[in-house]
PDB file of C-alpha atoms in Angstrom:
ATOM      1  CA  MET A   1     157.014 150.610 189.588  1.00  0.00           C
ATOM      2  CA  SER A   2     153.438 150.477 190.924  1.00  0.00           C
ATOM      3  CA  GLU A   3     153.081 154.211 190.057  1.00  0.00           C
ATOM      4  CA  PHE A   4     153.939 153.488 186.455  1.00  0.00           C
ATOM      5  CA  LEU A   5     151.402 150.715 186.232  1.00  0.00           C
ATOM      6  CA  SER A   6     148.617 153.308 186.915  1.00  0.00           C
ATOM      7  CA  TYR A   7     149.619 155.389 183.889  1.00  0.00           C
ATOM      8  CA  PRO A   8     147.412 154.845 180.680  1.00  0.00           C
ATOM      9  CA  PHE A   9     150.538 155.063 178.370  1.00  0.00           C
ATOM     10  CA  PHE A  10     152.308 152.369 180.399  1.00  0.00           C
ATOM     11  CA  GLN A  11     149.274 150.177 180.440  1.00  0.00           C
ATOM     12  CA  ARG A  12     149.094 150.534 176.587  1.00  0.00           C
ATOM     13  CA  ALA A  13     152.822 149.785 176.382  1.00  0.00           C
ATOM     14  CA  LEU A  14     152.246 146.477 178.272  1.00  0.00           C
ATOM     15  CA  VAL A  15     149.312 145.440 176.043  1.00  0.00           C
ATOM     16  CA  ALA A  16     151.291 146.301 172.927  1.00  0.00           C
ATOM     17  CA  GLY A  17     154.218 144.341 174.247  1.00  0.00           C
ATOM     18  CA  LEU A  18     152.001 141.279 174.923  1.00  0.00           C
ATOM     19  CA  LEU A  19     150.459 141.404 171.522  1.00  0.00           C
ATOM     20  CA  ALA A  20     153.840 141.838 169.683  1.00  0.00           C
ATOM     21  CA  ALA A  21     155.310 139.063 171.838  1.00  0.00           C
ATOM     22  CA  VAL A  22     152.613 136.484 170.947  1.00  0.00           C
ATOM     23  CA  LEU A  23     152.768 137.524 167.232  1.00  0.00           C
ATOM     24  CA  CYS A  24     156.580 137.362 166.879  1.00  0.00           C
ATOM     25  CA  GLY A  25     157.024 134.443 169.286  1.00  0.00           C
ATOM     26  CA  THR A  26     154.702 132.345 167.184  1.00  0.00           C
ATOM     27  CA  LEU A  27     156.433 133.299 163.914  1.00  0.00           C
ATOM     28  CA  SER A  28     159.842 132.802 165.590  1.00  0.00           C
ATOM     29  CA  PHE A  29     158.905 129.055 165.786  1.00  0.00           C
ATOM     30  CA  PHE A  30     158.792 128.786 162.016  1.00  0.00           C
ATOM     31  CA  VAL A  31     161.800 131.140 161.514  1.00  0.00           C
ATOM     32  CA  ILE A  32     163.949 128.742 163.585  1.00  0.00           C
ATOM     33  CA  LEU A  33     162.643 125.588 162.004  1.00  0.00           C
ATOM     34  CA  ARG A  34     163.193 126.928 158.490  1.00  0.00           C
ATOM     35  CA  ARG A  35     166.534 128.858 159.296  1.00  0.00           C
ATOM     36  CA  LEU A  36     165.078 132.038 158.056  1.00  0.00           C
ATOM     37  CA  ALA A  37     166.824 134.373 160.559  1.00  0.00           C
ATOM     38  CA  PHE A  38     168.434 136.513 157.688  1.00  0.00           C
ATOM     39  CA  VAL A  39     165.205 136.582 155.737  1.00  0.00           C
ATOM     40  CA  GLY A  40     163.357 138.105 158.717  1.00  0.00           C
ATOM     41  CA  SER A  41     166.039 140.582 159.226  1.00  0.00           C
ATOM     42  CA  GLY A  42     166.079 141.556 155.522  1.00  0.00           C
ATOM     43  CA  ILE A  43     162.291 142.028 155.450  1.00  0.00           C
ATOM     44  CA  ALA A  44     162.540 144.221 158.533  1.00  0.00           C
ATOM     45  CA  HIS A  45     165.226 146.493 156.954  1.00  0.00           C
ATOM     46  CA  ALA A  46     163.335 146.658 153.680  1.00  0.00           C
ATOM     47  CA  ALA A  47     160.386 148.184 155.536  1.00  0.00           C
ATOM     48  CA  PHE A  48     162.596 151.174 156.102  1.00  0.00           C
ATOM     49  CA  GLY A  49     162.565 152.033 152.472  1.00  0.00           C
ATOM     50  CA  GLY A  50     158.871 151.889 152.285  1.00  0.00           C
ATOM     51  CA  VAL A  51     158.401 154.024 155.402  1.00  0.00           C
ATOM     52  CA  ALA A  52     160.706 156.650 154.079  1.00  0.00           C
ATOM     53  CA  LEU A  53     158.998 156.807 150.631  1.00  0.00           C
ATOM     54  CA  ALA A  54     155.654 157.021 152.397  1.00  0.00           C
ATOM     55  CA  VAL A  55     156.831 159.928 154.416  1.00  0.00           C
ATOM     56  CA  LEU A  56     158.105 161.681 151.255  1.00  0.00           C
ATOM     57  CA  PHE A  57     154.815 161.377 149.560  1.00  0.00           C
ATOM     58  CA  GLY A  58     152.645 162.155 152.613  1.00  0.00           C
ATOM     59  CA  LEU A  59     151.281 158.609 152.933  1.00  0.00           C
ATOM     60  CA  PRO A  60     150.853 156.671 156.148  1.00  0.00           C
ATOM     61  CA  PRO A  61     154.218 155.277 157.224  1.00  0.00           C
ATOM     62  CA  ALA A  62     152.710 151.887 158.171  1.00  0.00           C
ATOM     63  CA  ALA A  63     151.200 151.547 154.702  1.00  0.00           C
ATOM     64  CA  GLY A  64     154.495 152.235 152.999  1.00  0.00           C
ATOM     65  CA  GLY A  65     156.407 149.835 155.289  1.00  0.00           C
ATOM     66  CA  LEU A  66     153.938 147.102 154.745  1.00  0.00           C
ATOM     67  CA  ALA A  67     153.957 147.525 150.884  1.00  0.00           C
ATOM     68  CA  ALA A  68     157.790 147.407 151.005  1.00  0.00           C
ATOM     69  CA  ALA A  69     157.933 144.347 153.214  1.00  0.00           C
ATOM     70  CA  ILE A  70     155.328 142.514 151.230  1.00  0.00           C
ATOM     71  CA  LEU A  71     157.123 143.376 147.942  1.00  0.00           C
ATOM     72  CA  VAL A  72     160.437 142.186 149.181  1.00  0.00           C
ATOM     73  CA  ALA A  73     158.816 139.071 150.638  1.00  0.00           C
ATOM     74  CA  VAL A  74     157.074 138.165 147.302  1.00  0.00           C
ATOM     75  CA  ALA A  75     160.331 139.078 145.218  1.00  0.00           C
ATOM     76  CA  THR A  76     162.494 136.853 147.562  1.00  0.00           C
ATOM     77  CA  SER A  77     160.136 133.957 147.444  1.00  0.00           C
ATOM     78  CA  HIS A  78     159.823 133.979 143.559  1.00  0.00           C
ATOM     79  CA  ALA A  79     163.653 134.326 143.269  1.00  0.00           C
ATOM     80  CA  ALA A  80     164.186 131.536 145.585  1.00  0.00           C
ATOM     81  CA  ALA A  81     161.644 129.303 143.884  1.00  0.00           C
ATOM     82  CA  SER A  82     163.513 129.915 140.501  1.00  0.00           C
ATOM     83  CA  GLY A  83     166.361 127.877 141.905  1.00  0.00           C
ATOM     84  CA  HIS A  84     168.996 130.333 140.634  1.00  0.00           C
ATOM     85  CA  VAL A  85     169.591 132.046 143.821  1.00  0.00           C
ATOM     86  CA  SER A  86     169.243 131.174 147.516  1.00  0.00           C
ATOM     87  CA  GLU A  87     166.791 132.755 149.830  1.00  0.00           C
ATOM     88  CA  ASP A  88     169.633 134.569 151.635  1.00  0.00           C
ATOM     89  CA  ALA A  89     171.186 136.031 148.390  1.00  0.00           C
ATOM     90  CA  ALA A  90     167.696 137.150 147.103  1.00  0.00           C
ATOM     91  CA  VAL A  91     166.703 138.956 150.317  1.00  0.00           C
ATOM     92  CA  GLY A  92     170.057 140.549 150.580  1.00  0.00           C
ATOM     93  CA  VAL A  93     169.873 142.112 147.160  1.00  0.00           C
ATOM     94  CA  PHE A  94     166.215 143.270 147.492  1.00  0.00           C
ATOM     95  CA  THR A  95     166.869 144.592 151.021  1.00  0.00           C
ATOM     96  CA  VAL A  96     169.852 146.877 150.214  1.00  0.00           C
ATOM     97  CA  ALA A  97     167.861 148.164 147.207  1.00  0.00           C
ATOM     98  CA  ALA A  98     164.846 148.943 149.349  1.00  0.00           C
ATOM     99  CA  MET A  99     167.066 150.580 152.020  1.00  0.00           C
ATOM    100  CA  ALA A 100     168.921 152.622 149.375  1.00  0.00           C
ATOM    101  CA  ALA A 101     165.703 153.835 148.099  1.00  0.00           C
ATOM    102  CA  GLY A 102     164.682 154.883 151.669  1.00  0.00           C
ATOM    103  CA  VAL A 103     168.003 156.833 152.171  1.00  0.00           C
ATOM    104  CA  VAL A 104     167.453 158.680 148.869  1.00  0.00           C
ATOM    105  CA  ALA A 105     163.882 159.518 149.728  1.00  0.00           C
ATOM    106  CA  LEU A 106     164.912 160.825 153.110  1.00  0.00           C
ATOM    107  CA  GLY A 107     167.165 163.224 151.337  1.00  0.00           C
ATOM    108  CA  PHE A 108     164.098 164.898 149.814  1.00  0.00           C
ATOM    109  CA  VAL A 109     162.028 165.079 153.003  1.00  0.00           C
ATOM    110  CA  ARG A 110     161.680 168.509 154.385  1.00  0.00           C
ATOM    111  CA  THR A 111     159.815 167.611 157.574  1.00  0.00           C
ATOM    112  CA  ASN A 112     161.289 166.269 160.887  1.00  0.00           C
ATOM    113  CA  VAL A 113     161.337 162.495 160.872  1.00  0.00           C
ATOM    114  CA  ASP A 114     161.899 160.557 164.208  1.00  0.00           C
ATOM    115  CA  LEU A 115     164.647 158.276 162.783  1.00  0.00           C
ATOM    116  CA  PHE A 116     165.542 157.073 166.339  1.00  0.00           C
ATOM    117  CA  GLY A 117     161.984 156.143 167.069  1.00  0.00           C
ATOM    118  CA  LEU A 118     161.802 154.417 163.591  1.00  0.00           C
ATOM    119  CA  MET A 119     165.004 152.490 163.939  1.00  0.00           C
ATOM    120  CA  PHE A 120     164.725 151.531 167.646  1.00  0.00           C
ATOM    121  CA  GLY A 121     161.077 152.021 168.452  1.00  0.00           C
ATOM    122  CA  ASN A 122     159.515 153.627 171.549  1.00  0.00           C
ATOM    123  CA  ILE A 123     156.837 151.295 173.077  1.00  0.00           C
ATOM    124  CA  LEU A 124     156.040 153.967 175.634  1.00  0.00           C
ATOM    125  CA  THR A 125     154.565 156.181 172.960  1.00  0.00           C
ATOM    126  CA  VAL A 126     152.103 153.524 171.639  1.00  0.00           C
ATOM    127  CA  ALA A 127     148.744 155.139 170.772  1.00  0.00           C
ATOM    128  CA  PRO A 128     145.392 153.334 170.750  1.00  0.00           C
ATOM    129  CA  SER A 129     145.587 153.332 166.885  1.00  0.00           C
ATOM    130  CA  ASP A 130     148.868 151.478 167.128  1.00  0.00           C
ATOM    131  CA  LEU A 131     147.224 148.903 169.401  1.00  0.00           C
ATOM    132  CA  LEU A 132     144.458 148.468 166.962  1.00  0.00           C
ATOM    133  CA  LEU A 133     146.945 147.863 164.108  1.00  0.00           C
ATOM    134  CA  LEU A 134     148.884 145.445 166.241  1.00  0.00           C
ATOM    135  CA  ALA A 135     145.687 143.559 167.233  1.00  0.00           C
ATOM    136  CA  VAL A 136     144.339 143.406 163.755  1.00  0.00           C
ATOM    137  CA  ALA A 137     147.741 142.214 162.357  1.00  0.00           C
ATOM    138  CA  GLY A 138     148.151 139.690 165.086  1.00  0.00           C
ATOM    139  CA  LEU A 139     144.673 138.203 164.649  1.00  0.00           C
ATOM    140  CA  LEU A 140     145.204 137.945 160.803  1.00  0.00           C
ATOM    141  CA  VAL A 141     148.575 136.394 161.075  1.00  0.00           C
ATOM    142  CA  LEU A 142     147.585 133.855 163.872  1.00  0.00           C
ATOM    143  CA  ALA A 143     144.379 132.957 162.103  1.00  0.00           C
ATOM    144  CA  THR A 144     146.272 132.235 158.810  1.00  0.00           C
ATOM    145  CA  LEU A 145     149.002 130.163 160.719  1.00  0.00           C
ATOM    146  CA  ALA A 146     146.197 128.145 162.429  1.00  0.00           C
ATOM    147  CA  TYR A 147     144.590 127.449 159.102  1.00  0.00           C
ATOM    148  CA  PHE A 148     147.694 126.499 157.258  1.00  0.00           C
ATOM    149  CA  PHE A 149     149.581 125.064 160.252  1.00  0.00           C
ATOM    150  CA  ARG A 150     150.011 121.452 159.093  1.00  0.00           C
ATOM    151  CA  PRO A 151     151.365 122.237 155.519  1.00  0.00           C
ATOM    152  CA  LEU A 152     153.526 124.973 156.903  1.00  0.00           C
ATOM    153  CA  LEU A 153     154.912 122.802 159.676  1.00  0.00           C
ATOM    154  CA  TYR A 154     155.536 119.955 157.258  1.00  0.00           C
ATOM    155  CA  ALA A 155     157.288 122.132 154.782  1.00  0.00           C
ATOM    156  CA  SER A 156     159.447 123.544 157.571  1.00  0.00           C
ATOM    157  CA  VAL A 157     160.745 120.131 159.006  1.00  0.00           C
ATOM    158  CA  ASP A 158     160.788 118.052 155.812  1.00  0.00           C
ATOM    159  CA  GLU A 159     160.552 120.074 152.464  1.00  0.00           C
ATOM    160  CA  GLU A 160     161.260 117.134 150.185  1.00  0.00           C
ATOM    161  CA  GLY A 161     158.733 114.892 151.999  1.00  0.00           C
ATOM    162  CA  ALA A 162     156.179 117.682 152.049  1.00  0.00           C
ATOM    163  CA  GLU A 163     156.551 118.374 148.313  1.00  0.00           C
ATOM    164  CA  ALA A 164     156.157 114.638 147.639  1.00  0.00           C
ATOM    165  CA  SER A 165     152.960 114.622 149.688  1.00  0.00           C
ATOM    166  CA  GLY A 166     151.415 117.210 147.599  1.00  0.00           C
ATOM    167  CA  VAL A 167     152.251 120.387 149.652  1.00  0.00           C
ATOM    168  CA  ASP A 168     152.907 123.524 147.411  1.00  0.00           C
ATOM    169  CA  ILE A 169     156.285 124.412 148.808  1.00  0.00           C
ATOM    170  CA  GLY A 170     156.486 127.643 146.902  1.00  0.00           C
ATOM    171  CA  ARG A 171     153.065 128.841 148.098  1.00  0.00           C
ATOM    172  CA  MET A 172     153.966 127.969 151.738  1.00  0.00           C
ATOM    173  CA  ARG A 173     157.167 129.891 151.426  1.00  0.00           C
ATOM    174  CA  LEU A 174     155.463 132.919 150.041  1.00  0.00           C
ATOM    175  CA  LEU A 175     152.794 132.815 152.606  1.00  0.00           C
ATOM    176  CA  LEU A 176     155.337 132.627 155.442  1.00  0.00           C
ATOM    177  CA  PHE A 177     157.341 135.498 154.033  1.00  0.00           C
ATOM    178  CA  CYS A 178     154.280 137.636 153.709  1.00  0.00           C
ATOM    179  CA  LEU A 179     153.267 136.890 157.287  1.00  0.00           C
ATOM    180  CA  LEU A 180     156.681 137.914 158.479  1.00  0.00           C
ATOM    181  CA  GLY A 181     156.323 141.191 156.529  1.00  0.00           C
ATOM    182  CA  VAL A 182     152.966 141.878 158.325  1.00  0.00           C
ATOM    183  CA  ALA A 183     154.476 141.091 161.686  1.00  0.00           C
ATOM    184  CA  VAL A 184     157.456 143.423 161.013  1.00  0.00           C
ATOM    185  CA  VAL A 185     155.442 146.375 160.211  1.00  0.00           C
ATOM    186  CA  ALA A 186     152.982 145.810 163.086  1.00  0.00           C
ATOM    187  CA  SER A 187     155.905 145.562 165.576  1.00  0.00           C
ATOM    188  CA  ILE A 188     157.916 148.615 164.372  1.00  0.00           C
ATOM    189  CA  LYS A 189     156.355 150.810 167.016  1.00  0.00           C
ATOM    190  CA  VAL A 190     157.329 148.257 169.714  1.00  0.00           C
ATOM    191  CA  VAL A 191     160.988 147.737 169.080  1.00  0.00           C
ATOM    192  CA  GLY A 192     161.818 149.533 165.731  1.00  0.00           C
ATOM    193  CA  ILE A 193     162.876 148.361 162.427  1.00  0.00           C
ATOM    194  CA  LEU A 194     166.482 147.390 163.310  1.00  0.00           C
ATOM    195  CA  LEU A 195     165.498 145.324 166.364  1.00  0.00           C
ATOM    196  CA  VAL A 196     162.252 143.689 165.190  1.00  0.00           C
ATOM    197  CA  SER A 197     164.210 141.044 163.408  1.00  0.00           C
ATOM    198  CA  ALA A 198     165.837 140.022 166.538  1.00  0.00           C
ATOM    199  CA  LEU A 199     162.401 139.555 168.109  1.00  0.00           C
ATOM    200  CA  LEU A 200     161.590 137.110 165.353  1.00  0.00           C
ATOM    201  CA  VAL A 201     164.673 135.011 166.039  1.00  0.00           C
ATOM    202  CA  LEU A 202     165.501 135.246 169.754  1.00  0.00           C
ATOM    203  CA  PRO A 203     162.440 133.605 171.158  1.00  0.00           C
ATOM    204  CA  GLY A 204     162.651 130.463 168.986  1.00  0.00           C
ATOM    205  CA  ALA A 205     166.408 130.359 169.354  1.00  0.00           C
ATOM    206  CA  ALA A 206     166.025 130.416 173.180  1.00  0.00           C
ATOM    207  CA  ALA A 207     163.415 127.763 173.120  1.00  0.00           C
ATOM    208  CA  ARG A 208     165.233 125.436 170.695  1.00  0.00           C
ATOM    209  CA  PRO A 209     167.836 124.004 173.139  1.00  0.00           C
ATOM    210  CA  LEU A 210     165.141 123.234 175.702  1.00  0.00           C
ATOM    211  CA  ALA A 211     162.478 121.591 173.407  1.00  0.00           C
ATOM    212  CA  ALA A 212     162.698 118.141 171.829  1.00  0.00           C
ATOM    213  CA  ARG A 213     159.355 118.190 170.091  1.00  0.00           C
ATOM    214  CA  TRP A 214     157.485 120.885 168.142  1.00  0.00           C
ATOM    215  CA  PRO A 215     154.644 121.485 170.636  1.00  0.00           C
ATOM    216  CA  ALA A 216     157.101 122.214 173.315  1.00  0.00           C
ATOM    217  CA  LEU A 217     159.158 124.441 170.979  1.00  0.00           C
ATOM    218  CA  LEU A 218     156.054 126.522 169.940  1.00  0.00           C
ATOM    219  CA  ALA A 219     154.939 127.020 173.582  1.00  0.00           C
ATOM    220  CA  LEU A 220     158.436 127.959 174.763  1.00  0.00           C
ATOM    221  CA  SER A 221     158.958 130.305 171.922  1.00  0.00           C
ATOM    222  CA  VAL A 222     155.797 132.290 172.600  1.00  0.00           C
ATOM    223  CA  GLY A 223     156.669 132.188 176.335  1.00  0.00           C
ATOM    224  CA  ALA A 224     160.163 133.345 175.725  1.00  0.00           C
ATOM    225  CA  ALA A 225     158.782 136.197 173.580  1.00  0.00           C
ATOM    226  CA  VAL A 226     156.459 137.323 176.328  1.00  0.00           C
ATOM    227  CA  VAL A 227     159.143 137.234 179.058  1.00  0.00           C
ATOM    228  CA  THR A 228     161.595 139.080 176.721  1.00  0.00           C
ATOM    229  CA  VAL A 229     159.219 141.891 175.805  1.00  0.00           C
ATOM    230  CA  GLU A 230     157.435 142.453 179.154  1.00  0.00           C
ATOM    231  CA  GLY A 231     160.535 141.867 181.146  1.00  0.00           C
ATOM    232  CA  GLY A 232     162.526 144.184 178.879  1.00  0.00           C
ATOM    233  CA  LEU A 233     159.816 146.897 179.156  1.00  0.00           C
ATOM    234  CA  LEU A 234     159.803 146.717 183.012  1.00  0.00           C
ATOM    235  CA  ALA A 235     163.539 146.691 183.246  1.00  0.00           C
ATOM    236  CA  SER A 236     163.788 149.758 181.009  1.00  0.00           C
ATOM    237  CA  VAL A 237     161.603 151.739 183.411  1.00  0.00           C
ATOM    238  CA  VAL A 238     163.649 150.575 186.520  1.00  0.00           C
ATOM    239  CA  ALA A 239     167.023 151.261 184.775  1.00  0.00           C
ATOM    240  CA  ASP A 240     165.821 154.331 182.775  1.00  0.00           C
ATOM    241  CA  VAL A 241     167.153 152.900 179.460  1.00  0.00           C
ATOM    242  CA  PRO A 242     165.623 152.795 175.923  1.00  0.00           C
ATOM    243  CA  PRO A 243     162.881 150.047 175.993  1.00  0.00           C
ATOM    244  CA  GLY A 244     163.753 148.736 172.501  1.00  0.00           C
ATOM    245  CA  GLY A 245     167.319 147.935 173.494  1.00  0.00           C
ATOM    246  CA  ALA A 246     166.349 146.517 176.883  1.00  0.00           C
ATOM    247  CA  ILE A 247     163.821 144.178 175.237  1.00  0.00           C
ATOM    248  CA  ILE A 248     166.335 142.675 172.807  1.00  0.00           C
ATOM    249  CA  LEU A 249     169.188 142.652 175.405  1.00  0.00           C
ATOM    250  CA  GLY A 250     166.765 140.625 177.655  1.00  0.00           C
ATOM    251  CA  GLY A 251     166.152 138.265 174.838  1.00  0.00           C
ATOM    252  CA  GLY A 252     169.872 137.766 174.374  1.00  0.00           C
ATOM    253  CA  VAL A 253     170.284 137.014 178.078  1.00  0.00           C
ATOM    254  CA  LEU A 254     167.479 134.522 177.908  1.00  0.00           C
ATOM    255  CA  PHE A 255     169.106 132.820 174.911  1.00  0.00           C
ATOM    256  CA  VAL A 256     172.398 132.428 176.757  1.00  0.00           C
ATOM    257  CA  ALA A 257     170.639 131.099 179.872  1.00  0.00           C
ATOM    258  CA  ALA A 258     168.743 128.563 177.786  1.00  0.00           C
ATOM    259  CA  LEU A 259     172.109 127.326 176.256  1.00  0.00           C
ATOM    260  CA  ALA A 260     173.499 126.999 179.778  1.00  0.00           C
ATOM    261  CA  VAL A 261     170.496 125.092 181.081  1.00  0.00           C
ATOM    262  CA  SER A 262     170.649 122.851 178.050  1.00  0.00           C
ATOM    263  CA  ARG A 263     174.248 122.085 178.644  1.00  0.00           C
ATOM    264  CA  LEU A 264     173.696 121.360 182.320  1.00  0.00           C
ATOM    265  CA  ARG A 265     170.923 118.842 181.347  1.00  0.00           C
ATOM    266  CA  GLN A 266     173.267 116.835 179.051  1.00  0.00           C
ATOM    267  CA  PRO A 267     174.508 113.599 180.645  1.00  0.00           C
ATOM    268  CA  GLY A 268     178.048 113.400 181.747  1.00  0.00           C
TER     269      GLY A 268
END
């Protein structure tokens, strides 16, 4: 293990894991409060269509993924605001459409595409440019969350009360969905499209049974994300298994452990 720590590629992987963990762990706090697990998953899957179309037209995959994620986030937010469909139904429709477009686009691609890396990620191949993208995205998302934290929190715990107090619920929903899209695209290199949605859900879900108030929930969510990503990365090296799967599996174990601890703490 000490030998791996001396390799530059592994050092970059640890830094990337930390950045992605703080980013996704913070957003997971809002995902759990607002019950947006399926929305986060849908936005992540929609990014696949954007990446595939970008590859087809020779554009940067990250740009295509971000465009698709933001497009689905905006469309879902507006559809939900109309009151005719739920958030889950809207994101389900737009997600399958985006993924279908991606599948069709890949049929026309004549170059080799690392679909396994795209779907499941490979944190050990993170380049300095990927670190820069992740750092910029993280700073953008965290700064935005800090600025809008109070209205976002109010809208997450009491939507009707927040609206009565003058909070623009639709704008807060759109903002959160777009931030989820940015986090998804920035984290694809770490855990891949199919698993990034789990990283947006598992930390907050593991923290929820152990936290009675929101400050503790936020801190535990970020902490759980860091333990999940860094622990999964180290475990993948020791066990010689894919890092993306090890990271999410570790998050699942942490969630089960949190449930067990919460049950033991209950009186009687």
